[in-house]
Amino acid sequence: MTYEELIERLDPAVYQSLKRALELGKWPDGRKLSDEQRSICMEAVIYYEDHHQIPREERVGYLDRGKKAGTACDPSVSRTAGNSTNGAADSDQFFEVKS
């Protein structure tokens, strides 16, 4: 059986278990995931989500940019001299948080 066939036949409960192990960094029995296990789990989860056409919003690693889309917090915003006179991001896109 190839890796692709294995992922195609992967039970949704196993997929959820792998996804949960990645979130917590440990297996359901409490053992910590090694770096190699984390890498293999991540690859399997990403491949499963792509193959089974899981909605983008439900995939591992999805970031909802919401109101941040198009602001300086959005990595797709260009920080070139065209954005302002000195090449810095627009100061109106930032706010100060005081404790």
Backbone as CSV, one residue per row, in Angstrom:
resi,resn,N_x,N_y,N_z,CA_x,CA_y,CA_z,C_x,C_y,C_z
1,MET,0.848,-1.168,0.000,0.000,0.000,0.000,0.902,1.241,0.000
2,THR,0.592,2.180,-0.869,1.378,3.405,-0.946,0.892,4.408,0.100
3,TYR,1.685,5.439,0.299,1.329,6.492,1.250,0.014,7.153,0.842
4,GLU,-0.147,7.410,-0.452,-1.367,8.034,-0.958,-2.593,7.173,-0.691
5,GLU,-2.459,5.859,-0.905,-3.568,4.942,-0.643,-3.904,4.906,0.846
6,LEU,-2.877,4.968,1.674,-3.090,4.972,3.114,-3.887,6.208,3.539
7,ILE,-3.521,7.360,3.024,-4.212,8.601,3.366,-5.645,8.587,2.833
8,GLU,-5.833,8.045,1.632,-7.177,7.960,1.053,-8.103,7.128,1.939
9,ARG,-7.561,6.091,2.553,-8.367,5.177,3.375,-8.358,5.545,4.857
10,LEU,-7.673,6.609,5.206,-7.555,7.004,6.597,-8.921,7.333,7.188
11,ASP,-9.211,6.730,8.307,-10.484,6.944,8.988,-10.536,8.379,9.524
12,PRO,-11.682,9.053,9.400,-11.790,10.420,9.932,-11.461,10.526,11.424
13,ALA,-11.739,9.496,12.195,-11.411,9.512,13.624,-9.895,9.517,13.832
14,VAL,-9.174,8.796,12.990,-7.711,8.774,13.083,-7.161,10.142,12.686
15,TYR,-7.726,10.729,11.637,-7.332,12.080,11.217,-7.517,13.063,12.376
16,GLN,-8.672,13.002,13.051,-8.935,13.898,14.182,-7.936,13.643,15.323
17,SER,-7.588,12.391,15.531,-6.630,12.049,16.573,-5.244,12.609,16.245
18,LEU,-4.829,12.492,14.997,-3.541,13.050,14.574,-3.542,14.569,14.704
19,LYS,-4.638,15.181,14.313,-4.773,16.633,14.393,-4.702,17.091,15.852
20,ARG,-5.371,16.373,16.732,-5.367,16.703,18.160,-3.972,16.509,18.758
21,ALA,-3.278,15.458,18.337,-1.916,15.216,18.823,-0.998,16.367,18.424
22,LEU,-1.181,16.893,17.223,-0.392,18.040,16.783,-0.711,19.277,17.619
23,GLU,-1.982,19.478,17.905,-2.389,20.650,18.694,-1.790,20.614,20.096
24,LEU,-1.804,19.428,20.718,-1.356,19.294,22.100,0.129,18.975,22.230
25,GLY,0.721,18.422,21.158,2.124,18.025,21.218,2.331,16.699,21.917
26,LYS,1.222,15.948,22.083,1.342,14.641,22.731,0.251,13.712,22.214
27,TRP,0.506,12.409,22.389,-0.449,11.393,21.996,-1.571,11.331,23.019
28,PRO,-2.699,10.684,22.664,-3.811,10.574,23.625,-3.420,9.936,24.963
29,ASP,-2.392,9.072,24.959,-1.971,8.440,26.220,-0.997,9.306,27.016
30,GLY,-0.697,10.515,26.510,0.146,11.457,27.243,1.604,11.493,26.831
31,ARG,2.037,10.537,25.998,3.433,10.545,25.558,3.666,11.712,24.604
32,LYS,4.812,12.377,24.747,5.159,13.528,23.913,5.507,13.073,22.491
33,LEU,5.077,13.861,21.490,5.447,13.590,20.106,6.904,13.976,19.898
34,SER,7.653,13.114,19.243,9.025,13.466,18.886,8.972,14.405,17.682
35,ASP,10.079,15.037,17.357,10.117,15.929,16.195,9.769,15.170,14.914
36,GLU,10.261,13.937,14.810,9.977,13.124,13.624,8.488,12.773,13.556
37,GLN,7.898,12.403,14.692,6.469,12.081,14.721,5.624,13.305,14.378
38,ARG,6.010,14.459,14.894,5.292,15.692,14.600,5.332,15.990,13.097
39,SER,6.486,15.813,12.496,6.647,16.060,11.067,5.783,15.103,10.234
40,ILE,5.800,13.823,10.604,5.018,12.823,9.875,3.524,13.075,10.052
41,CYS,3.105,13.401,11.272,1.688,13.706,11.527,1.242,14.921,10.721
42,MET,2.064,15.961,10.721,1.720,17.178,9.994,1.564,16.883,8.505
43,GLU,2.489,16.117,7.954,2.414,15.761,6.536,1.138,14.975,6.240
44,ALA,0.814,14.021,7.099,-0.382,13.200,6.895,-1.652,14.041,7.000
45,VAL,-1.718,14.926,7.986,-2.898,15.765,8.176,-3.085,16.715,6.994
46,ILE,-2.009,17.348,6.558,-2.101,18.274,5.423,-2.522,17.528,4.165
47,TYR,-1.937,16.367,3.924,-2.285,15.584,2.745,-3.751,15.139,2.813
48,TYR,-4.194,14.698,3.997,-5.585,14.270,4.185,-6.532,15.432,3.892
49,GLU,-6.236,16.598,4.448,-7.103,17.764,4.256,-7.179,18.166,2.791
50,ASP,-6.066,18.094,2.106,-6.058,18.435,0.680,-6.815,17.395,-0.137
51,HIS,-6.555,16.133,0.130,-7.181,15.043,-0.635,-8.688,14.976,-0.405
52,HIS,-9.125,15.238,0.826,-10.545,15.155,1.156,-11.253,16.507,1.066
53,GLN,-10.559,17.486,0.521,-11.112,18.815,0.258,-11.789,19.416,1.500
54,ILE,-11.064,19.362,2.617,-11.533,20.001,3.854,-11.561,21.510,3.592
55,PRO,-12.619,22.212,3.988,-12.671,23.663,3.762,-11.446,24.366,4.354
56,ARG,-10.962,25.356,3.665,-9.751,26.074,4.052,-9.814,26.557,5.502
57,GLU,-10.985,27.023,5.925,-11.141,27.565,7.272,-10.987,26.507,8.363
58,GLU,-11.121,25.238,8.012,-11.044,24.152,8.995,-9.690,23.445,8.984
59,ARG,-8.785,23.869,8.123,-7.498,23.190,7.987,-6.506,23.612,9.054
60,VAL,-5.561,22.724,9.316,-4.487,23.010,10.256,-3.689,24.198,9.736
61,GLY,-3.424,25.138,10.629,-2.601,26.285,10.259,-3.360,27.444,9.653
62,TYR,-4.680,27.312,9.478,-5.449,28.396,8.888,-5.497,29.584,9.842
63,LEU,-5.223,30.770,9.318,-5.305,31.993,10.095,-6.381,32.881,9.490
64,ASP,-7.376,33.196,10.290,-8.424,34.105,9.834,-7.914,35.518,10.043
65,ARG,-7.617,36.192,8.961,-7.055,37.535,9.055,-8.129,38.564,9.417
66,GLY,-9.399,38.247,9.180,-10.502,39.127,9.560,-10.248,40.572,9.218
67,LYS,-10.357,41.436,10.212,-10.173,42.866,9.988,-8.722,43.236,9.725
68,LYS,-7.796,42.331,9.970,-6.376,42.620,9.759,-5.972,42.540,8.285
69,ALA,-6.788,41.914,7.462,-6.453,41.762,6.038,-6.266,43.136,5.417
70,GLY,-5.141,43.300,4.731,-4.856,44.556,4.044,-4.197,45.604,4.913
71,THR,-3.956,45.303,6.194,-3.281,46.250,7.079,-1.811,45.872,7.189
72,ALA,-1.078,46.634,7.960,0.348,46.362,8.145,0.577,45.022,8.833
73,CYS,-0.442,44.468,9.505,-0.317,43.162,10.162,-0.445,42.019,9.162
74,ASP,-0.866,42.322,7.956,-1.033,41.326,6.910,0.290,41.176,6.172
75,PRO,0.889,39.969,6.155,2.187,39.803,5.495,2.154,40.061,3.993
76,SER,0.969,40.119,3.410,0.904,40.389,1.974,0.998,41.879,1.662
77,VAL,0.988,42.736,2.696,1.102,44.174,2.490,2.550,44.504,2.163
78,SER,2.740,45.210,1.081,4.079,45.595,0.658,4.587,46.738,1.525
79,ARG,5.822,46.616,1.959,6.417,47.676,2.765,7.496,48.386,1.953
80,THR,7.106,48.918,0.825,8.026,49.627,-0.050,7.839,51.124,0.110
81,ALA,8.678,51.888,-0.532,8.607,53.348,-0.449,7.281,53.878,-0.969
82,GLY,6.567,53.087,-1.751,5.285,53.523,-2.289,4.201,53.626,-1.233
83,ASN,4.371,52.975,-0.103,3.367,53.014,0.960,3.393,54.309,1.746
84,SER,4.554,54.926,1.879,4.663,56.193,2.598,5.898,56.920,2.116
85,THR,6.101,58.098,2.615,7.205,58.918,2.134,8.563,58.402,2.569
86,ASN,8.671,57.753,3.716,9.976,57.282,4.198,10.158,55.762,4.084
87,GLY,9.225,55.058,3.455,9.341,53.621,3.263,8.796,52.800,4.408
88,ALA,8.312,53.444,5.479,7.756,52.727,6.620,6.274,52.457,6.379
89,ALA,5.722,51.542,7.167,4.289,51.252,7.081,3.508,52.464,7.587
90,ASP,2.287,52.605,7.154,1.413,53.703,7.557,1.141,53.628,9.058
91,SER,1.438,54.691,9.790,1.266,54.683,11.241,-0.191,54.586,11.662
92,ASP,-1.130,54.906,10.783,-2.550,54.789,11.098,-2.991,53.336,11.216
93,GLN,-2.154,52.413,10.774,-2.497,50.997,10.815,-2.087,50.352,12.137
94,PHE,-1.468,51.096,13.034,-0.989,50.559,14.299,-1.685,51.256,15.455
95,PHE,-1.709,50.598,16.597,-2.217,51.225,17.810,-1.365,50.766,18.974
96,GLU,-1.307,51.568,20.010,-0.487,51.258,21.170,-1.359,50.598,22.240
97,VAL,-0.828,49.533,22.828,-1.535,48.857,23.907,-0.820,49.205,25.206
98,LYS,-1.568,49.796,26.122,-0.999,50.156,27.408,-1.573,49.257,28.485
99,SER,-0.718,48.829,29.407,-1.218,47.956,30.479,-1.526,48.731,31.724
